[in-house]
PDB file of C-alpha atoms in Angstrom:
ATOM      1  CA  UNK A 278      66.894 -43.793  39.831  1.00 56.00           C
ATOM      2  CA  UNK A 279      64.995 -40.489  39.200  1.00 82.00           C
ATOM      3  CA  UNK A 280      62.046 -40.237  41.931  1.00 90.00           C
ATOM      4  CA  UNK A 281      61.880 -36.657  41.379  1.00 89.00           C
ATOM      5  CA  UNK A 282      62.183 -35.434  45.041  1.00 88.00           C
ATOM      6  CA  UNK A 283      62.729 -31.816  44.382  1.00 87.00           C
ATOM      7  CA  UNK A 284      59.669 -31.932  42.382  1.00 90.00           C
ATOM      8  CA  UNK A 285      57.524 -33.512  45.093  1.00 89.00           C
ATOM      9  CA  UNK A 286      58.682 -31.275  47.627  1.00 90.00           C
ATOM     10  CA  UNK A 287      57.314 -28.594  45.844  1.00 92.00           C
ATOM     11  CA  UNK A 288      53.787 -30.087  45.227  1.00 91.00           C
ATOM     12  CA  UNK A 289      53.364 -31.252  48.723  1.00 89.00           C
ATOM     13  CA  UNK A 290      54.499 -27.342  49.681  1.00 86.00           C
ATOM     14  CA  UNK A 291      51.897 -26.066  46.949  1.00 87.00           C
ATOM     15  CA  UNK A 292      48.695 -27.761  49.547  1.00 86.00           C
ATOM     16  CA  UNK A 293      48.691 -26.457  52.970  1.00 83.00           C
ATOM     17  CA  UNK A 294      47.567 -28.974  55.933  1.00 81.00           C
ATOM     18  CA  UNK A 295      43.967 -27.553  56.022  1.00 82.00           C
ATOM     19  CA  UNK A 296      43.230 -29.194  52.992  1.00 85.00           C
ATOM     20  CA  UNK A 297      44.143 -32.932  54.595  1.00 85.00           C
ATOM     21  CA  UNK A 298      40.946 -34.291  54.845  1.00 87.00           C
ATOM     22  CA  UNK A 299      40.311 -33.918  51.360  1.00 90.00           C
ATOM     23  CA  UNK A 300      43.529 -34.864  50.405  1.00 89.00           C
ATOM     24  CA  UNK A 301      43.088 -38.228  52.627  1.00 90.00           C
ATOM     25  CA  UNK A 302      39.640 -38.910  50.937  1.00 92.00           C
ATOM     26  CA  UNK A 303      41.004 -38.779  47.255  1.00 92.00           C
ATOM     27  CA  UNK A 304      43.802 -41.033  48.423  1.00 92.00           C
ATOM     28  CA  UNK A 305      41.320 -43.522  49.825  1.00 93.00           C
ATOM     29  CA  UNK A 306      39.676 -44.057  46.395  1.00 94.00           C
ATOM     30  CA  UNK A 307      43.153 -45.929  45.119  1.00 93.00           C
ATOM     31  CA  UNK A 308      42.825 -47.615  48.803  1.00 90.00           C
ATOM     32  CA  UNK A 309      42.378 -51.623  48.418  1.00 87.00           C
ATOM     33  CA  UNK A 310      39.267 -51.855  50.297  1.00 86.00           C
ATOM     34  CA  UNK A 311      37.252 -48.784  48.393  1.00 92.00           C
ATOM     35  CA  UNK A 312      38.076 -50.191  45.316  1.00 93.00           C
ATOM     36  CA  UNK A 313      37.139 -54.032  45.954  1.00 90.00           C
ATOM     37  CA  UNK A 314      33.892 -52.274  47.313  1.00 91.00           C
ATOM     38  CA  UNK A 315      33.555 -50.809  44.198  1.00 94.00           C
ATOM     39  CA  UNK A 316      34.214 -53.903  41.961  1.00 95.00           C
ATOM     40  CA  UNK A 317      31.633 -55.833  44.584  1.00 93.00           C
ATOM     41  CA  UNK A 318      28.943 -53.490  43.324  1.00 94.00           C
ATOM     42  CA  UNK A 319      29.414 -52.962  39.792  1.00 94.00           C
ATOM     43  CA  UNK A 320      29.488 -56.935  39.775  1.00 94.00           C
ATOM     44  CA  UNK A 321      26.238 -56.748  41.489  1.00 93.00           C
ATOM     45  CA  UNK A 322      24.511 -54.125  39.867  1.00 93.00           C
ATOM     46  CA  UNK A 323      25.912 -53.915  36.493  1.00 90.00           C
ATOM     47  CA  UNK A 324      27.638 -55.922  33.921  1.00 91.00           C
ATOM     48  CA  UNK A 325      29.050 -58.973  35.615  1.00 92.00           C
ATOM     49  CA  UNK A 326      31.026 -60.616  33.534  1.00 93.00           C
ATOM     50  CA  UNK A 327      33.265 -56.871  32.471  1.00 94.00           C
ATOM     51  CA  UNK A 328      33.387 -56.660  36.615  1.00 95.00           C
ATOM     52  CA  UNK A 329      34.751 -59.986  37.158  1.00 95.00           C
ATOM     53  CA  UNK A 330      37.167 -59.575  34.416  1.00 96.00           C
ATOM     54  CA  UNK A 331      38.415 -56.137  35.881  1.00 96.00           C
ATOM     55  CA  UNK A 332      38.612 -57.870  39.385  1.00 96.00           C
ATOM     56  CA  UNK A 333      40.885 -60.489  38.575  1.00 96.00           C
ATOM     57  CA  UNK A 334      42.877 -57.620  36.815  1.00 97.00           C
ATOM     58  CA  UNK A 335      43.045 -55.972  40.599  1.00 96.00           C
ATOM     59  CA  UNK A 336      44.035 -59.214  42.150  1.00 96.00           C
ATOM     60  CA  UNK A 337      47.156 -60.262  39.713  1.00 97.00           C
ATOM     61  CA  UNK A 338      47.794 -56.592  40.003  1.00 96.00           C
ATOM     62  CA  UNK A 339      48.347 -56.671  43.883  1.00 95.00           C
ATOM     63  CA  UNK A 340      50.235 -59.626  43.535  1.00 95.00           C
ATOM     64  CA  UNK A 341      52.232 -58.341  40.805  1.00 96.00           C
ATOM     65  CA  UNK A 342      53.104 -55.333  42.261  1.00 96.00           C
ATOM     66  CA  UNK A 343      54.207 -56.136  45.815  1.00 95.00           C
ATOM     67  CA  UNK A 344      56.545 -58.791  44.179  1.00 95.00           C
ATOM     68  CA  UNK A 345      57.806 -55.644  42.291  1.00 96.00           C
ATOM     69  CA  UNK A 346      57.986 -53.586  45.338  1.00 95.00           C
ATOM     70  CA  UNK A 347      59.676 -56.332  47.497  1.00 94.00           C
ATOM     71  CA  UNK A 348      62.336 -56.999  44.742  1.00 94.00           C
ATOM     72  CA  UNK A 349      63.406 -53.360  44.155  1.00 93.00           C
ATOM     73  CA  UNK A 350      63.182 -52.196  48.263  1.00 89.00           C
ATOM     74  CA  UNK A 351      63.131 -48.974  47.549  1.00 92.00           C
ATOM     75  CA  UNK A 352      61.975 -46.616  50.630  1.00 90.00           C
ATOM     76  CA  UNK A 353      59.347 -44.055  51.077  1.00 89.00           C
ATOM     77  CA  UNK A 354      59.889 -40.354  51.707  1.00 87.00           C
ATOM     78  CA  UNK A 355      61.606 -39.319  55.498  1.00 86.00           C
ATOM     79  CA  UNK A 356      58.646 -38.978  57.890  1.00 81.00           C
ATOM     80  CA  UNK A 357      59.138 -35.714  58.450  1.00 76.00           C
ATOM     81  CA  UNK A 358      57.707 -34.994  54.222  1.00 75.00           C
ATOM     82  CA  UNK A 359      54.421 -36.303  55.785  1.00 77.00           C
ATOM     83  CA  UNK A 360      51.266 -34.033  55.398  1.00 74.00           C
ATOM     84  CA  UNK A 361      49.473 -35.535  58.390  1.00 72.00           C
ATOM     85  CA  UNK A 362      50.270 -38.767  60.551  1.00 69.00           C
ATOM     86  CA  UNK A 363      48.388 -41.461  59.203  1.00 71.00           C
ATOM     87  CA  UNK A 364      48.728 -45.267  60.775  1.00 66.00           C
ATOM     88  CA  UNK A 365      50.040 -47.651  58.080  1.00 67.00           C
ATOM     89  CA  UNK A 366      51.355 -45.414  55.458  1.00 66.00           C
ATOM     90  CA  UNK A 367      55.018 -45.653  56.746  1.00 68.00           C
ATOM     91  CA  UNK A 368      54.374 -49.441  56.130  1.00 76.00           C
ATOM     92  CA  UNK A 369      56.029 -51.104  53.124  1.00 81.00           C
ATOM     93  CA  UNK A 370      58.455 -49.824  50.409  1.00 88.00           C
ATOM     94  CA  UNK A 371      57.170 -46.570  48.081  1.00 89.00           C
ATOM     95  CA  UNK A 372      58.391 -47.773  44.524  1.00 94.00           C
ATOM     96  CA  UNK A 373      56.544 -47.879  42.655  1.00 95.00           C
ATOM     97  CA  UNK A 374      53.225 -46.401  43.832  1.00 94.00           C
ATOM     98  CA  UNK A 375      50.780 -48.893  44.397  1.00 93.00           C
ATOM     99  CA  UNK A 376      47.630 -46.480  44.703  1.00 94.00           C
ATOM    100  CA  UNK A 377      48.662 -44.955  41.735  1.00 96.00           C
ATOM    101  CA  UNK A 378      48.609 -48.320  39.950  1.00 97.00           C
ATOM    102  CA  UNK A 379      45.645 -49.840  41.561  1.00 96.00           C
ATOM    103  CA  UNK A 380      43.733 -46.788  40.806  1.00 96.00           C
ATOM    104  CA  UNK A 381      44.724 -47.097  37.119  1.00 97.00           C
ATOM    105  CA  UNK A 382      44.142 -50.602  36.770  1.00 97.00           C
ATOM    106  CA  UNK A 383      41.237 -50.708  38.395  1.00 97.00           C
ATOM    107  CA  UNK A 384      39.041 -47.195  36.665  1.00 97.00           C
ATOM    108  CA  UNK A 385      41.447 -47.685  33.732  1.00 96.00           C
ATOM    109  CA  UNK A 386      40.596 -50.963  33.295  1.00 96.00           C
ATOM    110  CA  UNK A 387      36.845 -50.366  34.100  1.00 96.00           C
ATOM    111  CA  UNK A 388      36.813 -48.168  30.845  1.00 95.00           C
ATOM    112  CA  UNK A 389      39.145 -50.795  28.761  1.00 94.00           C
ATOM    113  CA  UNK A 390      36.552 -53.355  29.037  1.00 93.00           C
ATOM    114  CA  UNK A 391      33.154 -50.762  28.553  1.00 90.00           C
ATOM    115  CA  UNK A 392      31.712 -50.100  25.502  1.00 83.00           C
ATOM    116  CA  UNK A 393      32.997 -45.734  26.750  1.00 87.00           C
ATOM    117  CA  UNK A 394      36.536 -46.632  25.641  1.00 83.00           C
ATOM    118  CA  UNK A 395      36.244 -44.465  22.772  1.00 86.00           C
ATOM    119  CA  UNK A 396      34.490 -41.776  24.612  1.00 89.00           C
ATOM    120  CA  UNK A 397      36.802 -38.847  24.754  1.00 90.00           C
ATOM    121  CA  UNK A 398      35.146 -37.295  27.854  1.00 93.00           C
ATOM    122  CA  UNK A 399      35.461 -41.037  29.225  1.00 92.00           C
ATOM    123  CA  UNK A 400      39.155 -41.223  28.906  1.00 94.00           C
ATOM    124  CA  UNK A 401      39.303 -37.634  30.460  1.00 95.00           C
ATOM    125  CA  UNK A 402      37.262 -38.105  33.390  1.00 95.00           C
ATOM    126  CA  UNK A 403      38.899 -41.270  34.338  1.00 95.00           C
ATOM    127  CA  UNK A 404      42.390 -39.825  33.606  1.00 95.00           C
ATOM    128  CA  UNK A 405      41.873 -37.183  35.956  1.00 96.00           C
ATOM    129  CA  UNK A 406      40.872 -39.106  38.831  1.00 96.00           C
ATOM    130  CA  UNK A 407      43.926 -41.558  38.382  1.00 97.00           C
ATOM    131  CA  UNK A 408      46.108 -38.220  38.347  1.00 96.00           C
ATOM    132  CA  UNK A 409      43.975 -36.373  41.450  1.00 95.00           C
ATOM    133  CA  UNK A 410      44.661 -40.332  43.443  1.00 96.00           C
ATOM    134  CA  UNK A 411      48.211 -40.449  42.617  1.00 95.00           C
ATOM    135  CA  UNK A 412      49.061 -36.512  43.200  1.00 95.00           C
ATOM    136  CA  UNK A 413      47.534 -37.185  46.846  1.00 93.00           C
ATOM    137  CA  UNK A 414      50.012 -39.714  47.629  1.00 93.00           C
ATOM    138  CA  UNK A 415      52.553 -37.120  46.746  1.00 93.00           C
ATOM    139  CA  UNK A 416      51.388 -34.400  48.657  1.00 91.00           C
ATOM    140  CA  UNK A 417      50.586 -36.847  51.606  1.00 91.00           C
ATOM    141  CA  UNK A 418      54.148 -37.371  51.570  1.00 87.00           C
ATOM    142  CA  UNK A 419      54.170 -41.531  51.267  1.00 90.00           C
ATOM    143  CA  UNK A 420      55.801 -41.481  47.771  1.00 92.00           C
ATOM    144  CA  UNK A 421      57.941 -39.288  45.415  1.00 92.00           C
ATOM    145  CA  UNK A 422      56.562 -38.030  42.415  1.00 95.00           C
ATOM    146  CA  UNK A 423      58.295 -40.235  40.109  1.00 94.00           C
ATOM    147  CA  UNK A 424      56.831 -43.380  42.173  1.00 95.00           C
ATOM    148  CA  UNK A 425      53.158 -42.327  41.546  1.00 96.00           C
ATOM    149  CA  UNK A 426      54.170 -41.467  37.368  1.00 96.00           C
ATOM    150  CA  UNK A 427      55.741 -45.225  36.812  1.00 96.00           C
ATOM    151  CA  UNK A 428      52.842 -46.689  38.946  1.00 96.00           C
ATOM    152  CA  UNK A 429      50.369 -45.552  36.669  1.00 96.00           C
ATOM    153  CA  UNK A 430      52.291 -46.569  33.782  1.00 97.00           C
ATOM    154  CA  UNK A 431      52.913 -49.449  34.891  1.00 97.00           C
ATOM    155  CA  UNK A 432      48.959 -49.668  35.462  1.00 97.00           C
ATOM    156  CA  UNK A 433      48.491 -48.766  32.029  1.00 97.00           C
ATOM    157  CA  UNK A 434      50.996 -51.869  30.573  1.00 97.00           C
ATOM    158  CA  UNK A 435      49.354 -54.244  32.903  1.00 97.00           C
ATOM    159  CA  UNK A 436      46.293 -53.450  31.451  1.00 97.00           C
ATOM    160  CA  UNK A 437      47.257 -53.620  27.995  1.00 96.00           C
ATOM    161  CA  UNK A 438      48.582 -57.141  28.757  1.00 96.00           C
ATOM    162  CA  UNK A 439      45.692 -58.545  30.936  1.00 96.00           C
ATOM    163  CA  UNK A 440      43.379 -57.255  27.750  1.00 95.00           C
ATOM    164  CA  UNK A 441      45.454 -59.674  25.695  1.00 95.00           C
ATOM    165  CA  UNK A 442      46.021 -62.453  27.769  1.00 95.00           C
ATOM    166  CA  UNK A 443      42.124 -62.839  28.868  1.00 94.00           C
ATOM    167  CA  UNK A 444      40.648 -61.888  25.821  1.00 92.00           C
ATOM    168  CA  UNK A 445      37.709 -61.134  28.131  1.00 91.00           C
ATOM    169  CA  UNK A 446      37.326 -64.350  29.666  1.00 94.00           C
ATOM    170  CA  UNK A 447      37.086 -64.037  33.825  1.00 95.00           C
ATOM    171  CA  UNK A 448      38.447 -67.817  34.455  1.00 95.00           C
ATOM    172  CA  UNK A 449      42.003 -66.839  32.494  1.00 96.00           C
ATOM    173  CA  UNK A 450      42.252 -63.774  34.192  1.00 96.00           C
ATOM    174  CA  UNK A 451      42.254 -65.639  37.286  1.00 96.00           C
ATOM    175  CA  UNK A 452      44.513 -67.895  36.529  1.00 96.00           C
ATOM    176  CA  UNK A 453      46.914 -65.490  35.471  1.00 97.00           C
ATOM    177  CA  UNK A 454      46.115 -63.975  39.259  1.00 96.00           C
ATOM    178  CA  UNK A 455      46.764 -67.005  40.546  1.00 96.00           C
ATOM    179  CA  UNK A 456      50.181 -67.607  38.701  1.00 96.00           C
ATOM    180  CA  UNK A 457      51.529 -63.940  39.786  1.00 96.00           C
ATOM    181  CA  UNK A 458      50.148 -64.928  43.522  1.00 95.00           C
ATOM    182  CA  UNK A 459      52.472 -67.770  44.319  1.00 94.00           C
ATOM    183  CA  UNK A 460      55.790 -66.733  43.671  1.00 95.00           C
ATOM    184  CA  UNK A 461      54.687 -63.396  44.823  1.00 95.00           C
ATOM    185  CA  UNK A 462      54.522 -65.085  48.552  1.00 92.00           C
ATOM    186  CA  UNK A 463      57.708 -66.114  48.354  1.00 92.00           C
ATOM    187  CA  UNK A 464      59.225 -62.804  47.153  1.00 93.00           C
ATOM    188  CA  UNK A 465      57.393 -61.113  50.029  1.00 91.00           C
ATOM    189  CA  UNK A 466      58.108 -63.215  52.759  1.00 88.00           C
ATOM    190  CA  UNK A 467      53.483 -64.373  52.848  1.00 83.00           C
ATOM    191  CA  UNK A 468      53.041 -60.475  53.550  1.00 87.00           C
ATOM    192  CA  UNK A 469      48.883 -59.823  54.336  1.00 83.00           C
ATOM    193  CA  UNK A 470      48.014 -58.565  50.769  1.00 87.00           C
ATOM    194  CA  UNK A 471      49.912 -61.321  48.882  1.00 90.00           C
ATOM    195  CA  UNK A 472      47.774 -63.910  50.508  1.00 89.00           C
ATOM    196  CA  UNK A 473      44.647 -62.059  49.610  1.00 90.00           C
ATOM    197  CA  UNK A 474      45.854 -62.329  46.136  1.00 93.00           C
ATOM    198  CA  UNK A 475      46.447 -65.964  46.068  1.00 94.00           C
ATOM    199  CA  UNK A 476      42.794 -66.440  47.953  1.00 94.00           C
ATOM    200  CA  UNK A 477      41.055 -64.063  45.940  1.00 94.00           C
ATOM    201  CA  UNK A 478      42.084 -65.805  42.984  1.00 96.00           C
ATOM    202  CA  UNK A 479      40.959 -69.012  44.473  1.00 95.00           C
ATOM    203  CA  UNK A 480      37.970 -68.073  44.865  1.00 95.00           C
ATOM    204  CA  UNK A 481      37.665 -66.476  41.651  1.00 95.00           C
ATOM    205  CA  UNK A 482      38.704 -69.654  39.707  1.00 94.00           C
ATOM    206  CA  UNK A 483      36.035 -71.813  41.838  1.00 94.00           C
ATOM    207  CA  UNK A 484      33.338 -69.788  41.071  1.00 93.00           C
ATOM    208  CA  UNK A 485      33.842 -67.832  37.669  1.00 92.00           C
ATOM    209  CA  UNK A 486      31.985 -70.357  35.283  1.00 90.00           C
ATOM    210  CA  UNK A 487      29.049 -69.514  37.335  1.00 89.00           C
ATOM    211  CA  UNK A 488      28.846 -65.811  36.127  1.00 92.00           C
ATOM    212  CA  UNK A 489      27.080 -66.609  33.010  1.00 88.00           C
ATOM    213  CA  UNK A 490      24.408 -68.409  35.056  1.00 87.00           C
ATOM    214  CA  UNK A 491      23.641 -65.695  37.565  1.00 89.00           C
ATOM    215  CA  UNK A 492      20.578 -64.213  38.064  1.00 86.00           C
ATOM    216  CA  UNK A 493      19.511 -60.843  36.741  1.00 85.00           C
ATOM    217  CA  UNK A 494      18.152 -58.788  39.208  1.00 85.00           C
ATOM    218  CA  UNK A 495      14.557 -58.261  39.038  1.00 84.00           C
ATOM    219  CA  UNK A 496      14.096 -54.736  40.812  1.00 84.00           C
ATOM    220  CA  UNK A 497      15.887 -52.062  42.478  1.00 86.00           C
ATOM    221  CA  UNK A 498      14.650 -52.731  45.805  1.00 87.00           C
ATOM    222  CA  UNK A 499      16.098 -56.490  45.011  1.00 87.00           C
ATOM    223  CA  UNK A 500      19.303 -54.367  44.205  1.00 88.00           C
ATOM    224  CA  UNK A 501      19.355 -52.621  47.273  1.00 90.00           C
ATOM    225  CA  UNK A 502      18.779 -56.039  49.671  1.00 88.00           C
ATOM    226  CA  UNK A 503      21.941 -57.579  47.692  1.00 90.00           C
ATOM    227  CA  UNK A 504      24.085 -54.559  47.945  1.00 91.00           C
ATOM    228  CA  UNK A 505      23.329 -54.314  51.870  1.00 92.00           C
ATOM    229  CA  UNK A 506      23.220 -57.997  52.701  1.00 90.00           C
ATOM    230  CA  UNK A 507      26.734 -58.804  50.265  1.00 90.00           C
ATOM    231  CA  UNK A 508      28.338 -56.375  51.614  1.00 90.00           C
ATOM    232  CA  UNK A 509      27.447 -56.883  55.333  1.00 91.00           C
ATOM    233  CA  UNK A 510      28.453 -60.496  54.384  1.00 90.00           C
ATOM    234  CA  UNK A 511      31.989 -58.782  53.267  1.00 87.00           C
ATOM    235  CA  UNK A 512      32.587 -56.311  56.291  1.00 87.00           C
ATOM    236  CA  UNK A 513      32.498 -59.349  58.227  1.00 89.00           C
ATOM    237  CA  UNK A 514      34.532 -61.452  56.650  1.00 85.00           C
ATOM    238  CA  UNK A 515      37.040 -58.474  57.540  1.00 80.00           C
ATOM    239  CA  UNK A 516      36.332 -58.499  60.687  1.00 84.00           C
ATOM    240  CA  UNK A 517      37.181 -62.168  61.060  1.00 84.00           C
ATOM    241  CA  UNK A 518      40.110 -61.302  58.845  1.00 77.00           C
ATOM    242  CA  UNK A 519      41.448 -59.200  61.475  1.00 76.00           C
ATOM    243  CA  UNK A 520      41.173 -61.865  64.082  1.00 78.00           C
ATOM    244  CA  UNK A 521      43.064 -64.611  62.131  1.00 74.00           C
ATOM    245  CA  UNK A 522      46.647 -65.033  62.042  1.00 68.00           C
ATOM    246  CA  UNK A 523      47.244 -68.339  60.310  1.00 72.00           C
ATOM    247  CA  UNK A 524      48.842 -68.566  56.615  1.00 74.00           C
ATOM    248  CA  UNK A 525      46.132 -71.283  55.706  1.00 80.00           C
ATOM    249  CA  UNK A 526      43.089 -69.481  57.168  1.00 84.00           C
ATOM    250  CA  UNK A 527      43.837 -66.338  55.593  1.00 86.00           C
ATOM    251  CA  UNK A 528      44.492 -67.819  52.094  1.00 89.00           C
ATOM    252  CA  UNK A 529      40.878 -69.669  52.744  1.00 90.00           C
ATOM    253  CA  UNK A 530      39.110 -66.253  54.032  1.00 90.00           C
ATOM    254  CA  UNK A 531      39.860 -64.437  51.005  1.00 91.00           C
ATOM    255  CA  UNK A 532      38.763 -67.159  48.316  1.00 93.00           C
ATOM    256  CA  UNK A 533      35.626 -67.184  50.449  1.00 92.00           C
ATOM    257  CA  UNK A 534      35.569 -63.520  50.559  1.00 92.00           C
ATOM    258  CA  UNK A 535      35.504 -63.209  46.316  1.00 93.00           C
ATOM    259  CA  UNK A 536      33.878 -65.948  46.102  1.00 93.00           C
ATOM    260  CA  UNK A 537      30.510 -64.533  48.040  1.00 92.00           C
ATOM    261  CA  UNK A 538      31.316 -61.079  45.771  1.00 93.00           C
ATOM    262  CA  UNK A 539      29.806 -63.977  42.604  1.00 92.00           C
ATOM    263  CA  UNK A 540      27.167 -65.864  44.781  1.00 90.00           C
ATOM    264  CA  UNK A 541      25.408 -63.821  46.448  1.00 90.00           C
ATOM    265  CA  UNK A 542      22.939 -63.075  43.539  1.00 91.00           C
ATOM    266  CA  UNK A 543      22.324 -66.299  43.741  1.00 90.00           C
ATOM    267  CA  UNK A 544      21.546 -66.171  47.468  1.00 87.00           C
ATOM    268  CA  UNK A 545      19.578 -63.137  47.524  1.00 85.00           C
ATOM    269  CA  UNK A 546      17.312 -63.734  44.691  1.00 84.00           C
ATOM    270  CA  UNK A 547      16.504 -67.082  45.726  1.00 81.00           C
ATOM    271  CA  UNK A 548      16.282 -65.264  49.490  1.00 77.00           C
ATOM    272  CA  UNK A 549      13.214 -63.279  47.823  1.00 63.00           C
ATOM    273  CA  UNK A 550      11.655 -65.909  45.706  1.00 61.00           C
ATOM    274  CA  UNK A 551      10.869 -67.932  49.209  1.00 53.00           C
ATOM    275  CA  UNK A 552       9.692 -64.377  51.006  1.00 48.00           C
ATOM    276  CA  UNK A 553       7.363 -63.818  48.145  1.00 41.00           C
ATOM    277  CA  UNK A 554       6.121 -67.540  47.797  1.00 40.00           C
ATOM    278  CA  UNK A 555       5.756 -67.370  51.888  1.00 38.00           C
ATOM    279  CA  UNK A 556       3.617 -64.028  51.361  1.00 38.00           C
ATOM    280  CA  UNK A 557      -0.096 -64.706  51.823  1.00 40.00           C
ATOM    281  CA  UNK A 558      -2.211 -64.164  48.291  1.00 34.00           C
ATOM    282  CA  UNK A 559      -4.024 -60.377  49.393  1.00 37.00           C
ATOM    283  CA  UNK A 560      -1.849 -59.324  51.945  1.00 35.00           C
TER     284      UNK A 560
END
């Protein structure tokens, strides 16, 4: 299989280590937890039921793609191609690239389901930030250059096929997270990020016919209290993530986890209906 070492070699040459940090920061926008952070908001702040329907697109993606990745076992790059050391990212096989397709299945399918996908500029802007994620991984020296090209492909078919099979409906594009989820467990051996797929689509599925029914927010400050109090709600969930080790618990964490992401509206605005019915009349 062609992974195009040569080729990498000379684009991770091309970047000298000063540039790391920068390199490190684009690479973190295809990262797992900036892009369910990302999802969390939009779902939050913007059109909810597009949101939810792009993150049960990111949850059968995980699960379809470590399945993929556990089934071919193909290694990354020799540790000495890294740009920096960086804990974790010698974790895992490195076909295909699964920044590369997060990151295109997640902006990509962000503009799929917007009213922009017709926008020129659109297509542009998000194209180039799916190429600037999946170059870093290259020059980082966690994946061939060939690894990051089929990931985003791939991105792009699994998006073309989770358009079809959901035909914009949240609930089925849980399911079909759900149904990539459990075998995936299997194939992987329960790996971390497989059960977060099977929870996450839990979660989803027990709480996606109430999307319709949420509340719309009613300021920006209200905005601001649900951003800060969801995702404080969410950073600890991850911390208790971190302290758990069982199979069940896990599974349970995560459908808890995505399913806060679609309650808390529900929580906060009915948080600030009682402080403003508590507030004295003139005060």
């Amino acid at each position: 299989m062609m992974r195009l070492a040569d080729e990498s070699a000379v684009i991770r040459d091309a970047i000298p280590a000063e540039y790391a940090d920068v390199v490190v920061m684009l690479t973190e926008l295809g990262g797992v937890s900036v892009l369910m952070g990302l999802l969390a908001l939009l779902f939050w702040w913007g059109d909810r039921r597009r949101s939810a329907l792009v993150i049960s697109y990111a949850i059968a993606g995980l699960a379809f793609l470590l399945a993929l990745k556990s089934l071919l076992e193909l290694p990354r790059p020799p540790e000495d191609a890294m740009l920096v050391a960086l804990p974790g990212e010698r974790e895992g096989y490195g076909f295909p690239s699964g920044h590369a397709f997060a990151a295109t299945v997640v902006y990509g399918g962000l503009l799929s389901v917007s009213d922009r996908a017709r926008e020129p500029w659109a297509v542009v802007g998000v194209g180039a930030l799916i190429v600037a994620i999946s170059l870093s991984r290259v020059v980082l020296g966690v994946h061939y250059l060939g690894d990051v090209i089929v990931g985003a492909i791939l991105g792009v078919v699994f998006i073309a096929a989770m358009n079809r099979l959901t035909r914009g409906v949240p609930a089925a594009g849980f399911t079909v997270a759900l149904v990539l989820a459990v075998p995936a467990v299997y194939v992987t051996g329960a790996s971390e990020d497989t059960l977060l797929a099977v929870g996450g689509a839990v979660g989803g599925l027990l709480t996606a016919g109430r999307i319709d029914q949420l509340p719309d927010l009613r300021s920006r400050l209200e905005g601001v209290v649900l951003a800060v109090v969801g995702g404080g709600v969410v950073a600890g969930l991850q911390v208790v993530e971190s302290l758990v080790g069982t199979t069940p618990v896990l599974v349970a964490l995560y459908a808890v986890l995505v399913a806060w992401i679609v309650v808390a509206p529900i929580i906060v605005s009915r948080l600030g209906t009682d402080l403003v019915g508590a507030t004295p009349l003139g005060s």
